[in-house]
């Protein structure tokens, strides 16, 4: 699986040499992995250079990945104890929790936390499951970058949806 890499279509990358967040640890189980350079560049691009000047501001971020097996009753068992592996269905939920902090001149100026979740339903283990997990991982990274971009840019319309509720 390629959880720390991504092909983020529609997400622009920065030309900056260094990541605004430094290295973003990707925590999965007991492992701490490193994000690919493209993902680091995408997360860096999400931070407005005018709102958070690079000479005065820096960021810290962590992504924690968890997997939850969704309970289902399955007819893929013979009797009670013998599963028909490898055709045992996979039904699990993958969750990425991003915690990011932005410091300017040593002072915490912004703290955001986002959670993205994707469900994986597959009949077979192996390549099919791996492809589904990789696709879900790409989608969760893409959504996290978009949400971070929205939150860390000052020219946003925070009450856009509530204002439209009152329009006639």
PDB file of C-alpha atoms in Angstrom, residues 37-100:
ATOM      1  CA  UNK A  37       7.761  15.024  -1.474  1.00  0.00           C
ATOM      2  CA  UNK A  38       4.682  15.658  -3.621  1.00  0.00           C
ATOM      3  CA  UNK A  39       2.377  15.390  -0.601  1.00  0.00           C
ATOM      4  CA  UNK A  40       4.655  17.659   1.441  1.00  0.00           C
ATOM      5  CA  UNK A  41       4.587  20.188  -1.415  1.00  0.00           C
ATOM      6  CA  UNK A  42       0.774  19.972  -1.603  1.00  0.00           C
ATOM      7  CA  UNK A  43       0.371  20.552   2.151  1.00  0.00           C
ATOM      8  CA  UNK A  44       2.868  23.452   1.945  1.00  0.00           C
ATOM      9  CA  UNK A  45       0.953  25.014  -0.957  1.00  0.00           C
ATOM     10  CA  UNK A  46      -2.193  24.933   1.196  1.00  0.00           C
ATOM     11  CA  UNK A  47      -0.717  27.606   3.472  1.00  0.00           C
ATOM     12  CA  UNK A  48      -1.136  31.170   2.231  1.00  0.00           C
ATOM     13  CA  UNK A  49       2.262  32.850   1.812  1.00  0.00           C
ATOM     14  CA  UNK A  50       0.730  36.301   2.314  1.00  0.00           C
ATOM     15  CA  UNK A  51      -1.212  35.334   5.445  1.00  0.00           C
ATOM     16  CA  UNK A  52       1.694  33.363   6.930  1.00  0.00           C
ATOM     17  CA  UNK A  53       5.025  34.783   5.646  1.00  0.00           C
ATOM     18  CA  UNK A  54       7.699  32.113   5.497  1.00  0.00           C
ATOM     19  CA  UNK A  55      10.340  34.271   7.189  1.00  0.00           C
ATOM     20  CA  UNK A  56       8.187  34.696  10.333  1.00  0.00           C
ATOM     21  CA  UNK A  57       5.930  31.627  10.378  1.00  0.00           C
ATOM     22  CA  UNK A  58       6.302  27.873  10.451  1.00  0.00           C
ATOM     23  CA  UNK A  59       3.988  24.967  10.941  1.00  0.00           C
ATOM     24  CA  UNK A  60       3.781  21.603  12.621  1.00  0.00           C
ATOM     25  CA  UNK A  61       1.452  18.863  11.460  1.00  0.00           C
ATOM     26  CA  UNK A  62       0.747  15.209  12.116  1.00  0.00           C
ATOM     27  CA  UNK A  63      -1.508  12.741  10.337  1.00  0.00           C
ATOM     28  CA  UNK A  64      -2.760   9.733  12.276  1.00  0.00           C
ATOM     29  CA  UNK A  65      -4.204   6.854  10.278  1.00  0.00           C
ATOM     30  CA  UNK A  66      -6.513   4.280  11.827  1.00  0.00           C
ATOM     31  CA  UNK A  67      -8.395   1.299  10.460  1.00  0.00           C
ATOM     32  CA  UNK A  68     -11.602  -0.038  11.904  1.00  0.00           C
ATOM     33  CA  UNK A  69     -13.061  -3.356  10.857  1.00  0.00           C
ATOM     34  CA  UNK A  70     -16.778  -2.946  10.317  1.00  0.00           C
ATOM     35  CA  UNK A  71     -18.715  -5.828  11.742  1.00  0.00           C
ATOM     36  CA  UNK A  72     -20.845  -7.723   9.286  1.00  0.00           C
ATOM     37  CA  UNK A  73     -22.410 -11.103   9.353  1.00  0.00           C
ATOM     38  CA  UNK A  74     -20.942 -13.088   6.524  1.00  0.00           C
ATOM     39  CA  UNK A  75     -21.956 -16.184   4.625  1.00  0.00           C
ATOM     40  CA  UNK A  76     -18.287 -16.690   3.690  1.00  0.00           C
ATOM     41  CA  UNK A  77     -17.709 -19.081   6.585  1.00  0.00           C
ATOM     42  CA  UNK A  78     -18.089 -22.854   6.522  1.00  0.00           C
ATOM     43  CA  UNK A  79     -19.636 -23.755   9.791  1.00  0.00           C
ATOM     44  CA  UNK A  80     -18.461 -21.390  12.492  1.00  0.00           C
ATOM     45  CA  UNK A  81     -14.666 -21.393  12.481  1.00  0.00           C
ATOM     46  CA  UNK A  82     -13.291 -21.901   8.967  1.00  0.00           C
ATOM     47  CA  UNK A  83     -13.176 -18.786   6.767  1.00  0.00           C
ATOM     48  CA  UNK A  84     -12.885 -19.162   3.004  1.00  0.00           C
ATOM     49  CA  UNK A  85      -9.734 -17.103   2.685  1.00  0.00           C
ATOM     50  CA  UNK A  86      -8.805 -15.326   0.370  1.00  0.00           C
ATOM     51  CA  UNK A  87     -12.396 -14.654  -0.638  1.00  0.00           C
ATOM     52  CA  UNK A  88     -13.369 -13.322   2.755  1.00  0.00           C
ATOM     53  CA  UNK A  89     -14.911  -9.886   2.164  1.00  0.00           C
ATOM     54  CA  UNK A  90     -13.110  -6.813   3.453  1.00  0.00           C
ATOM     55  CA  UNK A  91     -15.314  -4.222   5.127  1.00  0.00           C
ATOM     56  CA  UNK A  92     -13.300  -1.565   6.929  1.00  0.00           C
ATOM     57  CA  UNK A  93     -13.165   2.160   7.522  1.00  0.00           C
ATOM     58  CA  UNK A  94      -9.925   4.092   7.090  1.00  0.00           C
ATOM     59  CA  UNK A  95      -9.600   7.389   8.944  1.00  0.00           C
ATOM     60  CA  UNK A  96      -6.958  10.106   8.613  1.00  0.00           C
ATOM     61  CA  UNK A  97      -6.840  12.706  11.385  1.00  0.00           C
ATOM     62  CA  UNK A  98      -4.774  15.811  10.573  1.00  0.00           C
ATOM     63  CA  UNK A  99      -3.654  18.090  13.367  1.00  0.00           C
ATOM     64  CA  UNK A 100      -1.847  21.251  12.233  1.00  0.00           C
TER      65      UNK A 100
END
